[in-house]
Amino acid sequence: MQNSKVKILKTEILSDNWYTLNKITFEKTKRDGSSEIQSREAYDRGNGATILLYNKDQNTVILTKQFRLPTYINGNSDGMLIETCAGLLDNDNPEECIKRETEEETGYKISKVEKVFESYMSPGSVTEILHFFIAEYSKEMKTTDGGGLEEEGEDIEVLELSFDETLAMIDSGEIKDAKTIMLLQHVRVKNIM
């Protein structure tokens, strides 16, 4: 359902090199009944999915580590980020997407996933909704080394860490990725591990 208090007046494409950056001019009715015209930029990169793989018996989780340019240019000295496996939907449904991404990035072939929630990750400037999943894994599910797809420029290190260690890494600042922190905290709060 569209908001009757917002009217899109103009959309201009500023860039469509990697994804699409639009400048949107809109009229918005304020709470006091007056209206104003505003312009904002919105980056559309599509929607995505992310997953935390966990093993209750070993008290471990699977995370990834890879170079992330935006973090590098904003103070992350080596640009490497520890995070949950994730990917863009690319016209798949979220469950199929995350199963595919899990196998490509981590090498684990999973068949059963549980969706736990979805979230706008940076609603002031990015349109993306991220679908959050968790799934149990075992060593028998490991079919490849993972590492991502070379043709997509991925060079992903797969990490198997103790759950307690990952919580300490949040406190120390070694884990700074929002989706990863959200999933680790979800598993903690729900007493899954």
PDB file of N, CA and C in Angstrom, residues 131-176:
ATOM      1  N   HIS A 131      17.196 -10.628   4.074  1.00  0.00           N
ATOM      2  CA  HIS A 131      16.495 -11.754   4.691  1.00  0.00           C
ATOM      3  C   HIS A 131      17.523 -12.547   5.505  1.00  0.00           C
ATOM      4  N   PHE A 132      17.230 -12.760   6.783  1.00  0.00           N
ATOM      5  CA  PHE A 132      18.166 -13.400   7.710  1.00  0.00           C
ATOM      6  C   PHE A 132      17.757 -14.841   7.973  1.00  0.00           C
ATOM      7  N   PHE A 133      18.735 -15.755   7.848  1.00  0.00           N
ATOM      8  CA  PHE A 133      18.507 -17.181   8.048  1.00  0.00           C
ATOM      9  C   PHE A 133      19.526 -17.753   9.027  1.00  0.00           C
ATOM     10  N   ILE A 134      19.168 -18.889   9.612  1.00  0.00           N
ATOM     11  CA  ILE A 134      20.113 -19.708  10.363  1.00  0.00           C
ATOM     12  C   ILE A 134      19.928 -21.147   9.894  1.00  0.00           C
ATOM     13  N   ALA A 135      20.979 -21.951  10.070  1.00  0.00           N
ATOM     14  CA  ALA A 135      20.893 -23.369   9.711  1.00  0.00           C
ATOM     15  C   ALA A 135      21.981 -24.136  10.450  1.00  0.00           C
ATOM     16  N   GLU A 136      21.640 -25.365  10.822  1.00  0.00           N
ATOM     17  CA  GLU A 136      22.637 -26.242  11.431  1.00  0.00           C
ATOM     18  C   GLU A 136      23.522 -26.829  10.336  1.00  0.00           C
ATOM     19  N   TYR A 137      24.783 -27.031  10.674  1.00  0.00           N
ATOM     20  CA  TYR A 137      25.704 -27.667   9.730  1.00  0.00           C
ATOM     21  C   TYR A 137      26.463 -28.773  10.439  1.00  0.00           C
ATOM     22  N   SER A 138      27.004 -29.682   9.635  1.00  0.00           N
ATOM     23  CA  SER A 138      27.889 -30.726  10.140  1.00  0.00           C
ATOM     24  C   SER A 138      29.007 -30.922   9.119  1.00  0.00           C
ATOM     25  N   LYS A 139      30.057 -31.558   9.535  1.00  0.00           N
ATOM     26  CA  LYS A 139      31.205 -31.784   8.642  1.00  0.00           C
ATOM     27  C   LYS A 139      30.803 -32.557   7.384  1.00  0.00           C
ATOM     28  N   GLU A 140      29.795 -33.423   7.491  1.00  0.00           N
ATOM     29  CA  GLU A 140      29.353 -34.223   6.346  1.00  0.00           C
ATOM     30  C   GLU A 140      28.750 -33.358   5.234  1.00  0.00           C
ATOM     31  N   MET A 141      28.334 -32.183   5.562  1.00  0.00           N
ATOM     32  CA  MET A 141      27.725 -31.283   4.572  1.00  0.00           C
ATOM     33  C   MET A 141      28.770 -30.539   3.739  1.00  0.00           C
ATOM     34  N   LYS A 142      30.027 -30.626   4.118  1.00  0.00           N
ATOM     35  CA  LYS A 142      31.097 -29.920   3.408  1.00  0.00           C
ATOM     36  C   LYS A 142      31.381 -30.646   2.097  1.00  0.00           C
ATOM     37  N   THR A 143      31.081 -29.993   0.970  1.00  0.00           N
ATOM     38  CA  THR A 143      31.265 -30.636  -0.338  1.00  0.00           C
ATOM     39  C   THR A 143      32.415 -30.038  -1.143  1.00  0.00           C
ATOM     40  N   THR A 144      32.754 -28.770  -0.863  1.00  0.00           N
ATOM     41  CA  THR A 144      33.873 -28.104  -1.550  1.00  0.00           C
ATOM     42  C   THR A 144      34.600 -27.215  -0.539  1.00  0.00           C
ATOM     43  N   ASP A 145      35.667 -26.578  -0.996  1.00  0.00           N
ATOM     44  CA  ASP A 145      36.394 -25.649  -0.129  1.00  0.00           C
ATOM     45  C   ASP A 145      35.678 -24.312   0.021  1.00  0.00           C
ATOM     46  N   GLY A 146      34.694 -24.045  -0.858  1.00  0.00           N
ATOM     47  CA  GLY A 146      34.038 -22.737  -0.820  1.00  0.00           C
ATOM     48  C   GLY A 146      34.958 -21.679  -1.403  1.00  0.00           C
ATOM     49  N   GLY A 147      34.840 -20.458  -0.905  1.00  0.00           N
ATOM     50  CA  GLY A 147      35.704 -19.377  -1.373  1.00  0.00           C
ATOM     51  C   GLY A 147      35.046 -18.428  -2.339  1.00  0.00           C
ATOM     52  N   GLY A 148      33.825 -18.725  -2.776  1.00  0.00           N
ATOM     53  CA  GLY A 148      33.120 -17.836  -3.697  1.00  0.00           C
ATOM     54  C   GLY A 148      33.421 -18.156  -5.142  1.00  0.00           C
ATOM     55  N   LEU A 149      32.878 -17.310  -6.013  1.00  0.00           N
ATOM     56  CA  LEU A 149      33.049 -17.494  -7.452  1.00  0.00           C
ATOM     57  C   LEU A 149      34.123 -16.561  -7.984  1.00  0.00           C
ATOM     58  N   GLU A 150      35.113 -17.144  -8.635  1.00  0.00           N
ATOM     59  CA  GLU A 150      36.208 -16.351  -9.185  1.00  0.00           C
ATOM     60  C   GLU A 150      35.705 -15.329 -10.203  1.00  0.00           C
ATOM     61  N   GLU A 151      34.703 -15.730 -11.022  1.00  0.00           N
ATOM     62  CA  GLU A 151      34.191 -14.802 -12.041  1.00  0.00           C
ATOM     63  C   GLU A 151      33.465 -13.607 -11.445  1.00  0.00           C
ATOM     64  N   GLU A 152      33.107 -13.693 -10.149  1.00  0.00           N
ATOM     65  CA  GLU A 152      32.498 -12.555  -9.456  1.00  0.00           C
ATOM     66  C   GLU A 152      33.531 -11.792  -8.633  1.00  0.00           C
ATOM     67  N   GLY A 153      34.798 -12.157  -8.788  1.00  0.00           N
ATOM     68  CA  GLY A 153      35.870 -11.471  -8.068  1.00  0.00           C
ATOM     69  C   GLY A 153      35.930 -11.826  -6.595  1.00  0.00           C
ATOM     70  N   GLU A 154      35.335 -12.958  -6.225  1.00  0.00           N
ATOM     71  CA  GLU A 154      35.308 -13.329  -4.812  1.00  0.00           C
ATOM     72  C   GLU A 154      36.562 -14.117  -4.439  1.00  0.00           C
ATOM     73  N   ASP A 155      37.098 -13.800  -3.275  1.00  0.00           N
ATOM     74  CA  ASP A 155      38.262 -14.479  -2.708  1.00  0.00           C
ATOM     75  C   ASP A 155      37.986 -14.581  -1.211  1.00  0.00           C
ATOM     76  N   ILE A 156      37.175 -15.575  -0.842  1.00  0.00           N
ATOM     77  CA  ILE A 156      36.594 -15.651   0.490  1.00  0.00           C
ATOM     78  C   ILE A 156      37.273 -16.739   1.310  1.00  0.00           C
ATOM     79  N   GLU A 157      37.697 -16.362   2.497  1.00  0.00           N
ATOM     80  CA  GLU A 157      38.253 -17.321   3.452  1.00  0.00           C
ATOM     81  C   GLU A 157      37.106 -17.822   4.336  1.00  0.00           C
ATOM     82  N   VAL A 158      37.023 -19.124   4.539  1.00  0.00           N
ATOM     83  CA  VAL A 158      35.980 -19.726   5.377  1.00  0.00           C
ATOM     84  C   VAL A 158      36.561 -19.937   6.774  1.00  0.00           C
ATOM     85  N   LEU A 159      35.837 -19.449   7.786  1.00  0.00           N
ATOM     86  CA  LEU A 159      36.277 -19.551   9.176  1.00  0.00           C
ATOM     87  C   LEU A 159      35.304 -20.407   9.977  1.00  0.00           C
ATOM     88  N   GLU A 160      35.829 -21.351  10.733  1.00  0.00           N
ATOM     89  CA  GLU A 160      35.021 -22.081  11.706  1.00  0.00           C
ATOM     90  C   GLU A 160      35.520 -21.645  13.080  1.00  0.00           C
ATOM     91  N   LEU A 161      34.642 -20.973  13.825  1.00  0.00           N
ATOM     92  CA  LEU A 161      35.027 -20.372  15.101  1.00  0.00           C
ATOM     93  C   LEU A 161      34.086 -20.838  16.200  1.00  0.00           C
ATOM     94  N   SER A 162      34.598 -20.843  17.427  1.00  0.00           N
ATOM     95  CA  SER A 162      33.709 -21.159  18.545  1.00  0.00           C
ATOM     96  C   SER A 162      32.724 -20.012  18.714  1.00  0.00           C
ATOM     97  N   PHE A 163      31.509 -20.346  19.100  1.00  0.00           N
ATOM     98  CA  PHE A 163      30.475 -19.339  19.282  1.00  0.00           C
ATOM     99  C   PHE A 163      30.908 -18.301  20.321  1.00  0.00           C
ATOM    100  N   ASP A 164      31.483 -18.755  21.424  1.00  0.00           N
ATOM    101  CA  ASP A 164      31.926 -17.827  22.471  1.00  0.00           C
ATOM    102  C   ASP A 164      33.005 -16.878  21.944  1.00  0.00           C
ATOM    103  N   GLU A 165      33.884 -17.393  21.103  1.00  0.00           N
ATOM    104  CA  GLU A 165      34.934 -16.560  20.512  1.00  0.00           C
ATOM    105  C   GLU A 165      34.330 -15.453  19.645  1.00  0.00           C
ATOM    106  N   THR A 166      33.270 -15.786  18.895  1.00  0.00           N
ATOM    107  CA  THR A 166      32.665 -14.758  18.036  1.00  0.00           C
ATOM    108  C   THR A 166      32.021 -13.654  18.868  1.00  0.00           C
ATOM    109  N   LEU A 167      31.423 -14.019  20.006  1.00  0.00           N
ATOM    110  CA  LEU A 167      30.844 -12.988  20.875  1.00  0.00           C
ATOM    111  C   LEU A 167      31.940 -12.077  21.425  1.00  0.00           C
ATOM    112  N   ALA A 168      33.073 -12.654  21.797  1.00  0.00           N
ATOM    113  CA  ALA A 168      34.215 -11.856  22.268  1.00  0.00           C
ATOM    114  C   ALA A 168      34.754 -10.967  21.139  1.00  0.00           C
ATOM    115  N   MET A 169      34.683 -11.451  19.891  1.00  0.00           N
ATOM    116  CA  MET A 169      35.161 -10.664  18.744  1.00  0.00           C
ATOM    117  C   MET A 169      34.260  -9.458  18.474  1.00  0.00           C
ATOM    118  N   ILE A 170      32.985  -9.565  18.826  1.00  0.00           N
ATOM    119  CA  ILE A 170      32.114  -8.390  18.736  1.00  0.00           C
ATOM    120  C   ILE A 170      32.585  -7.354  19.751  1.00  0.00           C
ATOM    121  N   ASP A 171      32.821  -7.790  20.988  1.00  0.00           N
ATOM    122  CA  ASP A 171      33.263  -6.883  22.051  1.00  0.00           C
ATOM    123  C   ASP A 171      34.604  -6.231  21.724  1.00  0.00           C
ATOM    124  N   SER A 172      35.508  -6.985  21.104  1.00  0.00           N
ATOM    125  CA  SER A 172      36.849  -6.451  20.802  1.00  0.00           C
ATOM    126  C   SER A 172      36.881  -5.601  19.534  1.00  0.00           C
ATOM    127  N   GLY A 173      35.816  -5.660  18.744  1.00  0.00           N
ATOM    128  CA  GLY A 173      35.788  -4.904  17.494  1.00  0.00           C
ATOM    129  C   GLY A 173      36.313  -5.676  16.299  1.00  0.00           C
ATOM    130  N   GLU A 174      36.675  -6.938  16.479  1.00  0.00           N
ATOM    131  CA  GLU A 174      37.135  -7.744  15.347  1.00  0.00           C
ATOM    132  C   GLU A 174      35.983  -8.061  14.402  1.00  0.00           C
ATOM    133  N   ILE A 175      34.781  -8.183  14.937  1.00  0.00           N
ATOM    134  CA  ILE A 175      33.579  -8.341  14.117  1.00  0.00           C
ATOM    135  C   ILE A 175      32.806  -7.029  14.197  1.00  0.00           C
ATOM    136  N   LYS A 176      32.684  -6.344  13.039  1.00  0.00           N
ATOM    137  CA  LYS A 176      32.004  -5.051  12.971  1.00  0.00           C
ATOM    138  C   LYS A 176      30.853  -5.042  11.979  1.00  0.00           C
TER     139      LYS A 176
END
